[in-house]
PDB file of C-alpha atoms and ligand atoms in Angstrom:
ATOM      1  CA  MET A1314      15.787  -4.830 -20.389  1.00  0.00           C
ATOM      2  CA  ASN A1315      14.250  -1.939 -18.488  1.00  0.00           C
ATOM      3  CA  GLN A1316      12.059  -4.208 -16.327  1.00  0.00           C
ATOM      4  CA  ALA A1317      11.478  -3.089 -12.763  1.00  0.00           C
ATOM      5  CA  LEU A1318       9.612  -6.234 -11.782  1.00  0.00           C
ATOM      6  CA  LEU A1319       9.453  -9.486 -13.671  1.00  0.00           C
ATOM      7  CA  PHE A1320       7.612 -12.696 -12.819  1.00  0.00           C
ATOM      8  CA  GLU A1321       9.074 -15.390 -15.016  1.00  0.00           C
ATOM      9  CA  ASN A1322       7.104 -18.580 -15.554  1.00  0.00           C
ATOM     10  CA  LEU A1323       5.924 -18.739 -11.948  1.00  0.00           C
ATOM     11  CA  HIS A1324       4.366 -21.916 -10.628  1.00  0.00           C
ATOM     12  CA  PHE A1325       3.083 -22.290  -7.102  1.00  0.00           C
ATOM     13  CA  ALA A1326       0.898 -24.669  -5.106  1.00  0.00           C
ATOM     14  CA  TYR A1327      -0.266 -24.354  -1.498  1.00  0.00           C
ATOM     15  CA  THR A1328      -1.034 -28.066  -1.461  1.00  0.00           C
ATOM     16  CA  PRO A1329       0.630 -30.686  -3.671  1.00  0.00           C
ATOM     17  CA  ASP A1330      -2.545 -31.636  -5.515  1.00  0.00           C
ATOM     18  CA  SER A1331      -3.636 -28.218  -6.783  1.00  0.00           C
ATOM     19  CA  GLU A1332      -1.466 -25.688  -8.532  1.00  0.00           C
ATOM     20  CA  VAL A1333      -2.610 -22.095  -7.955  1.00  0.00           C
ATOM     21  CA  LEU A1334      -0.101 -20.346 -10.246  1.00  0.00           C
ATOM     22  CA  ARG A1335       0.389 -22.218 -13.476  1.00  0.00           C
ATOM     23  CA  GLY A1336       3.180 -20.518 -15.369  1.00  0.00           C
ATOM     24  CA  ILE A1337       2.726 -16.777 -14.977  1.00  0.00           C
ATOM     25  CA  THR A1338       5.031 -14.457 -16.874  1.00  0.00           C
ATOM     26  CA  LEU A1339       4.490 -10.757 -16.346  1.00  0.00           C
ATOM     27  CA  GLY A1340       6.891  -7.830 -16.517  1.00  0.00           C
ATOM     28  CA  LEU A1341       6.507  -4.197 -15.511  1.00  0.00           C
ATOM     29  CA  THR A1342       8.761  -1.470 -16.800  1.00  0.00           C
ATOM     30  CA  ARG A1343       9.910   1.284 -14.468  1.00  0.00           C
ATOM     31  CA  SER A1344       7.095   3.656 -13.398  1.00  0.00           C
ATOM     32  CA  GLU A1345       4.526   1.547 -15.191  1.00  0.00           C
ATOM     33  CA  ARG A1346       1.132   1.091 -13.495  1.00  0.00           C
ATOM     34  CA  VAL A1347      -0.537  -2.231 -14.167  1.00  0.00           C
ATOM     35  CA  ALA A1348      -3.901  -3.474 -12.902  1.00  0.00           C
ATOM     36  CA  LEU A1349      -4.270  -7.157 -12.094  1.00  0.00           C
ATOM     37  CA  ILE A1350      -7.846  -8.355 -12.286  1.00  0.00           C
ATOM     38  CA  GLY A1351      -9.502 -11.748 -12.144  1.00  0.00           C
ATOM     39  CA  ALA A1352     -12.281 -13.656 -10.428  1.00  0.00           C
ATOM     40  CA  ASN A1353     -12.122 -14.604  -6.747  1.00  0.00           C
ATOM     41  CA  GLY A1354      -9.569 -17.349  -6.263  1.00  0.00           C
ATOM     42  CA  ALA A1355      -7.842 -16.717  -9.610  1.00  0.00           C
ATOM     43  CA  GLY A1356      -4.451 -16.327  -7.923  1.00  0.00           C
ATOM     44  CA  LYS A1357      -3.920 -12.549  -7.769  1.00  0.00           C
ATOM     45  CA  SER A1358      -2.967 -12.340  -4.093  1.00  0.00           C
ATOM     46  CA  THR A1359      -0.837 -15.451  -4.408  1.00  0.00           C
ATOM     47  CA  LEU A1360       1.075 -13.845  -7.260  1.00  0.00           C
ATOM     48  CA  LEU A1361       1.605 -10.588  -5.351  1.00  0.00           C
ATOM     49  CA  LEU A1362       2.962 -12.454  -2.316  1.00  0.00           C
ATOM     50  CA  HIS A1363       5.780 -13.656  -4.572  1.00  0.00           C
ATOM     51  CA  ALA A1364       6.896 -10.104  -5.387  1.00  0.00           C
ATOM     52  CA  ASN A1365       8.868  -9.708  -2.183  1.00  0.00           C
ATOM     53  CA  GLY A1366       9.498 -13.302  -1.328  1.00  0.00           C
ATOM     54  CA  LEU A1367       6.671 -13.987   1.118  1.00  0.00           C
ATOM     55  CA  LEU A1368       5.954 -17.024  -1.017  1.00  0.00           C
ATOM     56  CA  THR A1369       8.552 -18.964  -2.977  1.00  0.00           C
ATOM     57  CA  PRO A1370       7.644 -20.403  -6.371  1.00  0.00           C
ATOM     58  CA  SER A1371       7.967 -24.112  -7.025  1.00  0.00           C
ATOM     59  CA  ARG A1372       9.202 -23.187 -10.505  1.00  0.00           C
ATOM     60  CA  GLY A1373      10.133 -19.895 -12.182  1.00  0.00           C
ATOM     61  CA  ARG A1374      11.757 -16.716 -10.872  1.00  0.00           C
ATOM     62  CA  VAL A1375      11.019 -13.234  -9.598  1.00  0.00           C
ATOM     63  CA  ILE A1376      13.411 -10.573 -10.852  1.00  0.00           C
ATOM     64  CA  VAL A1377      13.523  -7.088  -9.342  1.00  0.00           C
ATOM     65  CA  GLU A1378      15.542  -4.407 -11.119  1.00  0.00           C
ATOM     66  CA  GLY A1379      17.516  -7.122 -12.869  1.00  0.00           C
ATOM     67  CA  GLN A1380      18.271  -9.012  -9.665  1.00  0.00           C
ATOM     68  CA  ALA A1381      16.795 -12.475  -9.115  1.00  0.00           C
ATOM     69  CA  LEU A1382      15.041 -12.979  -5.793  1.00  0.00           C
ATOM     70  CA  THR A1383      17.062 -15.454  -3.733  1.00  0.00           C
ATOM     71  CA  PRO A1384      17.667 -15.844  -0.007  1.00  0.00           C
ATOM     72  CA  HIS A1385      20.756 -13.738  -0.595  1.00  0.00           C
ATOM     73  CA  THR A1386      18.911 -10.787  -2.257  1.00  0.00           C
ATOM     74  CA  LEU A1387      15.728 -11.035  -0.177  1.00  0.00           C
ATOM     75  CA  ALA A1388      16.542  -8.255   2.285  1.00  0.00           C
ATOM     76  CA  SER A1389      17.518  -5.741  -0.381  1.00  0.00           C
ATOM     77  CA  ILE A1390      14.519  -6.661  -2.550  1.00  0.00           C
ATOM     78  CA  ARG A1391      12.168  -6.152   0.400  1.00  0.00           C
ATOM     79  CA  ARG A1392      13.437  -2.583   0.644  1.00  0.00           C
ATOM     80  CA  GLN A1393      12.653  -2.049  -3.041  1.00  0.00           C
ATOM     81  CA  VAL A1394       9.269  -3.730  -3.194  1.00  0.00           C
ATOM     82  CA  GLY A1395       6.542  -2.536  -0.852  1.00  0.00           C
ATOM     83  CA  LEU A1396       3.554  -4.817  -0.478  1.00  0.00           C
ATOM     84  CA  VAL A1397       0.135  -3.654   0.666  1.00  0.00           C
ATOM     85  CA  PHE A1398      -1.747  -6.737   1.865  1.00  0.00           C
ATOM     86  CA  GLN A1399      -5.344  -7.498   0.937  1.00  0.00           C
ATOM     87  CA  ASN A1400      -6.212  -7.522   4.641  1.00  0.00           C
ATOM     88  CA  PRO A1401      -4.823  -4.528   6.590  1.00  0.00           C
ATOM     89  CA  ASP A1402      -4.778  -6.646   9.763  1.00  0.00           C
ATOM     90  CA  ASP A1403      -1.932  -8.601   8.148  1.00  0.00           C
ATOM     91  CA  GLN A1404       0.014  -5.359   7.783  1.00  0.00           C
ATOM     92  CA  LEU A1405      -0.553  -3.577  11.063  1.00  0.00           C
ATOM     93  CA  PHE A1406       0.961  -4.940  14.229  1.00  0.00           C
ATOM     94  CA  MET A1407       2.162  -2.073  16.414  1.00  0.00           C
ATOM     95  CA  PRO A1408      -0.249  -0.728  19.065  1.00  0.00           C
ATOM     96  CA  ILE A1409      -0.178   2.930  17.921  1.00  0.00           C
ATOM     97  CA  VAL A1410      -0.557   4.192  14.348  1.00  0.00           C
ATOM     98  CA  GLU A1411       2.588   6.338  14.238  1.00  0.00           C
ATOM     99  CA  GLU A1412       4.663   3.486  15.659  1.00  0.00           C
ATOM    100  CA  ASP A1413       3.394   1.233  12.928  1.00  0.00           C
ATOM    101  CA  VAL A1414       4.141   3.705  10.139  1.00  0.00           C
ATOM    102  CA  GLY A1415       7.553   4.462  11.651  1.00  0.00           C
ATOM    103  CA  PHE A1416       8.477   0.844  12.279  1.00  0.00           C
ATOM    104  CA  GLY A1417       9.978   0.164   8.844  1.00  0.00           C
ATOM    105  CA  PRO A1418      12.013   3.394   8.620  1.00  0.00           C
ATOM    106  CA  ALA A1419      13.230   2.935  12.223  1.00  0.00           C
ATOM    107  CA  ASN A1420      14.207  -0.605  11.354  1.00  0.00           C
ATOM    108  CA  MET A1421      16.267   0.794   8.476  1.00  0.00           C
ATOM    109  CA  ARG A1422      18.121   2.697  11.228  1.00  0.00           C
ATOM    110  CA  LEU A1423      17.215   6.105   9.904  1.00  0.00           C
ATOM    111  CA  PRO A1424      17.800   8.952  12.359  1.00  0.00           C
ATOM    112  CA  HIS A1425      14.861   9.799  14.595  1.00  0.00           C
ATOM    113  CA  GLU A1426      14.019  13.084  12.797  1.00  0.00           C
ATOM    114  CA  GLN A1427      13.922  11.344   9.424  1.00  0.00           C
ATOM    115  CA  VAL A1428      11.642   8.640  10.779  1.00  0.00           C
ATOM    116  CA  ALA A1429       9.307  11.329  12.155  1.00  0.00           C
ATOM    117  CA  GLU A1430       9.364  13.137   8.814  1.00  0.00           C
ATOM    118  CA  ARG A1431       8.505   9.986   6.877  1.00  0.00           C
ATOM    119  CA  VAL A1432       5.696   9.115   9.262  1.00  0.00           C
ATOM    120  CA  GLU A1433       4.183  12.549   8.846  1.00  0.00           C
ATOM    121  CA  GLN A1434       4.549  12.574   5.060  1.00  0.00           C
ATOM    122  CA  ALA A1435       3.116   9.087   4.632  1.00  0.00           C
ATOM    123  CA  LEU A1436       0.141   9.702   6.910  1.00  0.00           C
ATOM    124  CA  ARG A1437      -0.534  13.029   5.265  1.00  0.00           C
ATOM    125  CA  ALA A1438      -0.452  11.405   1.819  1.00  0.00           C
ATOM    126  CA  VAL A1439      -3.263   9.026   2.759  1.00  0.00           C
ATOM    127  CA  ASN A1440      -5.130  11.736   4.641  1.00  0.00           C
ATOM    128  CA  ALA A1441      -4.654  10.014   7.984  1.00  0.00           C
ATOM    129  CA  LEU A1442      -2.454  12.418   9.925  1.00  0.00           C
ATOM    130  CA  ASP A1443      -5.231  12.895  12.474  1.00  0.00           C
ATOM    131  CA  LEU A1444      -5.027   9.169  13.269  1.00  0.00           C
ATOM    132  CA  ARG A1445      -1.363   9.201  14.258  1.00  0.00           C
ATOM    133  CA  HIS A1446      -1.893   8.797  18.009  1.00  0.00           C
ATOM    134  CA  ARG A1447      -4.787   6.366  17.716  1.00  0.00           C
ATOM    135  CA  SER A1448      -4.708   2.715  18.666  1.00  0.00           C
ATOM    136  CA  THR A1449      -4.201   0.673  15.507  1.00  0.00           C
ATOM    137  CA  HIS A1450      -6.668  -1.987  16.599  1.00  0.00           C
ATOM    138  CA  GLN A1451      -9.470   0.488  17.151  1.00  0.00           C
ATOM    139  CA  LEU A1452      -9.523   1.949  13.659  1.00  0.00           C
ATOM    140  CA  SER A1453     -12.361   1.417  11.206  1.00  0.00           C
ATOM    141  CA  GLY A1454     -11.741  -0.806   8.172  1.00  0.00           C
ATOM    142  CA  GLY A1455     -11.124   2.117   5.829  1.00  0.00           C
ATOM    143  CA  GLU A1456      -8.878   3.883   8.351  1.00  0.00           C
ATOM    144  CA  LYS A1457      -6.833   0.706   8.733  1.00  0.00           C
ATOM    145  CA  ARG A1458      -6.537   0.465   4.955  1.00  0.00           C
ATOM    146  CA  ARG A1459      -5.164   4.011   4.718  1.00  0.00           C
ATOM    147  CA  VAL A1460      -2.697   3.455   7.554  1.00  0.00           C
ATOM    148  CA  ALA A1461      -1.588   0.169   5.966  1.00  0.00           C
ATOM    149  CA  ILE A1462      -0.816   2.041   2.743  1.00  0.00           C
ATOM    150  CA  ALA A1463       1.082   4.663   4.780  1.00  0.00           C
ATOM    151  CA  THR A1464       3.291   1.976   6.364  1.00  0.00           C
ATOM    152  CA  VAL A1465       4.406   1.014   2.871  1.00  0.00           C
ATOM    153  CA  LEU A1466       4.793   4.589   1.582  1.00  0.00           C
ATOM    154  CA  ALA A1467       7.003   5.391   4.585  1.00  0.00           C
ATOM    155  CA  MET A1468       9.495   2.793   3.384  1.00  0.00           C
ATOM    156  CA  GLU A1469       9.840   4.706   0.100  1.00  0.00           C
ATOM    157  CA  PRO A1470      10.043   1.580  -2.044  1.00  0.00           C
ATOM    158  CA  SER A1471      10.530   2.054  -5.780  1.00  0.00           C
ATOM    159  CA  ILE A1472       7.942  -0.616  -6.549  1.00  0.00           C
ATOM    160  CA  MET A1473       4.561  -0.903  -4.850  1.00  0.00           C
ATOM    161  CA  VAL A1474       2.467  -3.997  -5.091  1.00  0.00           C
ATOM    162  CA  MET A1475      -1.032  -3.411  -3.775  1.00  0.00           C
ATOM    163  CA  ASP A1476      -3.756  -5.921  -3.098  1.00  0.00           C
ATOM    164  CA  GLU A1477      -7.223  -4.363  -3.297  1.00  0.00           C
ATOM    165  CA  PRO A1478      -6.098  -0.940  -2.065  1.00  0.00           C
ATOM    166  CA  SER A1479      -9.517   0.676  -2.554  1.00  0.00           C
ATOM    167  CA  ALA A1480     -11.585  -2.062  -0.892  1.00  0.00           C
ATOM    168  CA  GLY A1481     -13.682  -0.740   1.963  1.00  0.00           C
ATOM    169  CA  LEU A1482     -12.851   2.927   1.402  1.00  0.00           C
ATOM    170  CA  ASP A1483     -15.645   5.477   1.390  1.00  0.00           C
ATOM    171  CA  PRO A1484     -16.129   7.290  -1.934  1.00  0.00           C
ATOM    172  CA  ARG A1485     -14.097  10.310  -0.910  1.00  0.00           C
ATOM    173  CA  SER A1486     -11.145   8.319   0.493  1.00  0.00           C
ATOM    174  CA  ARG A1487     -11.261   6.168  -2.606  1.00  0.00           C
ATOM    175  CA  ARG A1488     -11.088   9.199  -4.902  1.00  0.00           C
ATOM    176  CA  GLU A1489      -8.233  10.605  -2.847  1.00  0.00           C
ATOM    177  CA  LEU A1490      -6.398   7.275  -3.010  1.00  0.00           C
ATOM    178  CA  ILE A1491      -6.723   7.211  -6.782  1.00  0.00           C
ATOM    179  CA  THR A1492      -5.446  10.783  -6.974  1.00  0.00           C
ATOM    180  CA  LEU A1493      -2.536   9.933  -4.662  1.00  0.00           C
ATOM    181  CA  LEU A1494      -1.550   6.814  -6.605  1.00  0.00           C
ATOM    182  CA  GLY A1495      -1.766   8.838  -9.807  1.00  0.00           C
ATOM    183  CA  THR A1496       0.852  11.272  -8.492  1.00  0.00           C
ATOM    184  CA  LEU A1497       3.351   8.574  -7.483  1.00  0.00           C
ATOM    185  CA  ASN A1498       6.342   7.816  -9.626  1.00  0.00           C
ATOM    186  CA  HIS A1499       6.509   4.248  -8.375  1.00  0.00           C
ATOM    187  CA  THR A1500       6.149   1.152 -10.447  1.00  0.00           C
ATOM    188  CA  LEU A1501       2.701  -0.058  -9.383  1.00  0.00           C
ATOM    189  CA  LEU A1502       1.063  -3.452  -9.644  1.00  0.00           C
ATOM    190  CA  ILE A1503      -2.482  -3.274  -8.291  1.00  0.00           C
ATOM    191  CA  ALA A1504      -4.731  -6.283  -7.814  1.00  0.00           C
ATOM    192  CA  THR A1505      -8.266  -4.982  -7.796  1.00  0.00           C
ATOM    193  CA  HIS A1506     -11.934  -5.631  -8.381  1.00  0.00           C
ATOM    194  CA  ASP A1507     -12.361  -1.868  -8.750  1.00  0.00           C
ATOM    195  CA  LEU A1508     -12.465  -1.641 -12.525  1.00  0.00           C
ATOM    196  CA  ASP A1509     -12.969   2.098 -12.414  1.00  0.00           C
ATOM    197  CA  LEU A1510      -9.704   2.408 -10.464  1.00  0.00           C
ATOM    198  CA  ALA A1511      -8.014   0.255 -13.093  1.00  0.00           C
ATOM    199  CA  ARG A1512      -9.392   2.496 -15.820  1.00  0.00           C
ATOM    200  CA  ARG A1513      -8.320   5.693 -14.120  1.00  0.00           C
ATOM    201  CA  LEU A1514      -4.842   4.654 -13.024  1.00  0.00           C
ATOM    202  CA  CYS A1515      -3.523   1.922 -15.221  1.00  0.00           C
ATOM    203  CA  HIS A1516      -2.904   2.109 -18.915  1.00  0.00           C
ATOM    204  CA  ARG A1517      -2.353  -1.647 -18.908  1.00  0.00           C
ATOM    205  CA  THR A1518      -4.406  -4.455 -17.350  1.00  0.00           C
ATOM    206  CA  VAL A1519      -3.668  -8.137 -16.908  1.00  0.00           C
ATOM    207  CA  ILE A1520      -6.401 -10.720 -16.331  1.00  0.00           C
ATOM    208  CA  ILE A1521      -5.516 -13.776 -14.276  1.00  0.00           C
ATOM    209  CA  GLN A1522      -7.715 -16.795 -14.718  1.00  0.00           C
ATOM    210  CA  ALA A1523      -7.116 -20.015 -12.820  1.00  0.00           C
ATOM    211  CA  GLY A1524      -3.449 -19.234 -12.293  1.00  0.00           C
ATOM    212  CA  ARG A1525      -2.656 -18.186 -15.844  1.00  0.00           C
ATOM    213  CA  VAL A1526      -2.464 -14.880 -17.693  1.00  0.00           C
ATOM    214  CA  ALA A1527      -5.655 -14.855 -19.746  1.00  0.00           C
ATOM    215  CA  ALA A1528      -5.181 -11.381 -21.217  1.00  0.00           C
ATOM    216  CA  ASP A1529      -2.622  -8.582 -21.071  1.00  0.00           C
ATOM    217  CA  SER A1530      -3.380  -5.398 -22.952  1.00  0.00           C
ATOM    218  CA  ALA A1531      -4.537  -1.806 -22.847  1.00  0.00           C
ATOM    219  CA  THR A1532      -7.064  -1.349 -20.033  1.00  0.00           C
ATOM    220  CA  VAL A1533      -9.702   0.386 -22.132  1.00  0.00           C
ATOM    221  CA  GLN A1534      -9.573  -2.257 -24.802  1.00  0.00           C
ATOM    222  CA  LEU A1535      -9.672  -5.110 -22.331  1.00  0.00           C
ATOM    223  CA  LEU A1536     -12.489  -3.785 -20.135  1.00  0.00           C
ATOM    224  CA  ASN A1537     -14.613  -3.091 -23.197  1.00  0.00           C
ATOM    225  CA  ASN A1538     -14.241  -6.670 -24.372  1.00  0.00           C
ATOM    226  CA  LYS A1539     -17.412  -7.994 -22.726  1.00  0.00           C
ATOM    227  CA  ARG A1540     -16.999 -11.497 -24.080  1.00  0.00           C
ATOM    228  CA  LEU A1541     -13.448 -11.813 -22.742  1.00  0.00           C
ATOM    229  CA  MET A1542     -14.481 -10.389 -19.367  1.00  0.00           C
ATOM    230  CA  ARG A1543     -17.359 -12.855 -19.069  1.00  0.00           C
ATOM    231  CA  ARG A1544     -15.162 -15.748 -20.141  1.00  0.00           C
ATOM    232  CA  CYS A1545     -12.750 -14.830 -17.338  1.00  0.00           C
ATOM    233  CA  GLY A1546     -15.529 -14.783 -14.757  1.00  0.00           C
ATOM    234  CA  LEU A1547     -15.690 -10.994 -14.566  1.00  0.00           C
TER     235      LEU A1547
HETATM  236  N1  ATP B1276      -2.968 -20.051   2.510  1.00  0.00           N
HETATM  237  C1  ATP B1276      -3.618 -20.793   1.621  1.00  0.00           C
HETATM  238  N2  ATP B1276      -3.672 -22.141   1.716  1.00  0.00           N
HETATM  239  C2  ATP B1276      -4.310 -22.888   0.800  1.00  0.00           C
HETATM  240  N3  ATP B1276      -4.943 -22.388  -0.281  1.00  0.00           N
HETATM  241  C3  ATP B1276      -4.937 -21.061  -0.421  1.00  0.00           C
HETATM  242  C4  ATP B1276      -4.284 -20.196   0.507  1.00  0.00           C
HETATM  243  N4  ATP B1276      -4.450 -18.918   0.092  1.00  0.00           N
HETATM  244  C5  ATP B1276      -5.162 -18.986  -1.038  1.00  0.00           C
HETATM  245  N5  ATP B1276      -5.452 -20.264  -1.360  1.00  0.00           N
HETATM  246  C6  ATP B1276      -6.191 -20.728  -2.545  1.00  0.00           C
HETATM  247  O1  ATP B1276      -5.446 -20.311  -3.683  1.00  0.00           O
HETATM  248  C7  ATP B1276      -6.319 -19.875  -4.720  1.00  0.00           C
HETATM  249  C8  ATP B1276      -5.951 -18.465  -5.137  1.00  0.00           C
HETATM  250  O2  ATP B1276      -6.189 -17.592  -4.046  1.00  0.00           O
HETATM  251  P1  ATP B1276      -5.835 -16.056  -4.096  1.00  0.00           P
HETATM  252  O3  ATP B1276      -6.035 -15.526  -2.728  1.00  0.00           O
HETATM  253  O4  ATP B1276      -4.505 -15.880  -4.726  1.00  0.00           O
HETATM  254  O5  ATP B1276      -6.966 -15.517  -5.092  1.00  0.00           O
HETATM  255  P2  ATP B1276      -7.329 -14.035  -5.504  1.00  0.00           P
HETATM  256  O6  ATP B1276      -7.282 -13.970  -7.006  1.00  0.00           O
HETATM  257  O7  ATP B1276      -6.493 -13.075  -4.766  1.00  0.00           O
HETATM  258  O8  ATP B1276      -8.863 -13.938  -5.053  1.00  0.00           O
HETATM  259  P3  ATP B1276      -9.731 -12.718  -4.425  1.00  0.00           P
HETATM  260  O9  ATP B1276     -10.220 -11.920  -5.589  1.00  0.00           O
HETATM  261  O10 ATP B1276     -10.845 -13.415  -3.719  1.00  0.00           O
HETATM  262  O11 ATP B1276      -8.852 -11.939  -3.503  1.00  0.00           O
HETATM  263  C9  ATP B1276      -7.735 -20.021  -4.163  1.00  0.00           C
HETATM  264  O12 ATP B1276      -8.271 -21.221  -4.641  1.00  0.00           O
HETATM  265  C10 ATP B1276      -7.530 -20.063  -2.673  1.00  0.00           C
HETATM  266  O13 ATP B1276      -8.548 -20.825  -2.068  1.00  0.00           O
HETATM  267 MG1   MG B1277      -6.888 -11.702  -3.358  1.00  0.00          MG
END
């Protein structure tokens, strides 16, 4: 099958008494853009953290480009799947912006000029080139968000999994982000409360409710289904 990313019957619990993911199956074909929506606490972030092995399911599998995620494939899958965290502070850890964006490529042992090129391209893409020499910890929330996205772009993953990428962005940065994501060829899975972003970018939307897939269909159709949206706490 032409699946780029497949979650197969995923179960997960942070604590033994309450299961957060309760049998999620969800596949994305190559270059597909899918929005993941659902009420607070539904399990969206938890699901995304499974995409590159930051969490390990108690049952079920994650399959990336036909390869099951195991300790053995973890490193190669992390190069294929870029994850943008819900909180940019979880993503950024180097003191200076350009060091942070260049960290991944440098770690892949790319030559210095290529690292510099990727840093510039990635920062330019998120309209943050002017921030390159700034201290990461002194950025505003929206600036951090854009730099966090750049750190992932710089890795040139084929699949991008993004958790609330438009949260905290001003209207112009948000529009530019939507335009940018619309030009990417990546397979994209985007957890979001920004239904307008879902509508603009993703032909398909999946609703997660209490750790299960409650709906999976065309975005327009799903967002117009007021009764379904209300039933799912949206
Ligand atoms: N590290 C953790 N330890 C224990 N429970 C957690 C942890 N992280 C999340 N949870 C719980 O797991 C459930 C799902 O959380 P998750 O963050 O996946 O939800 P979400 O759909 O991303 O919500 P939001 O829209 O608020 O971002 C919630 O009940 C949450 O309280
Ligand atoms: Mg979340």
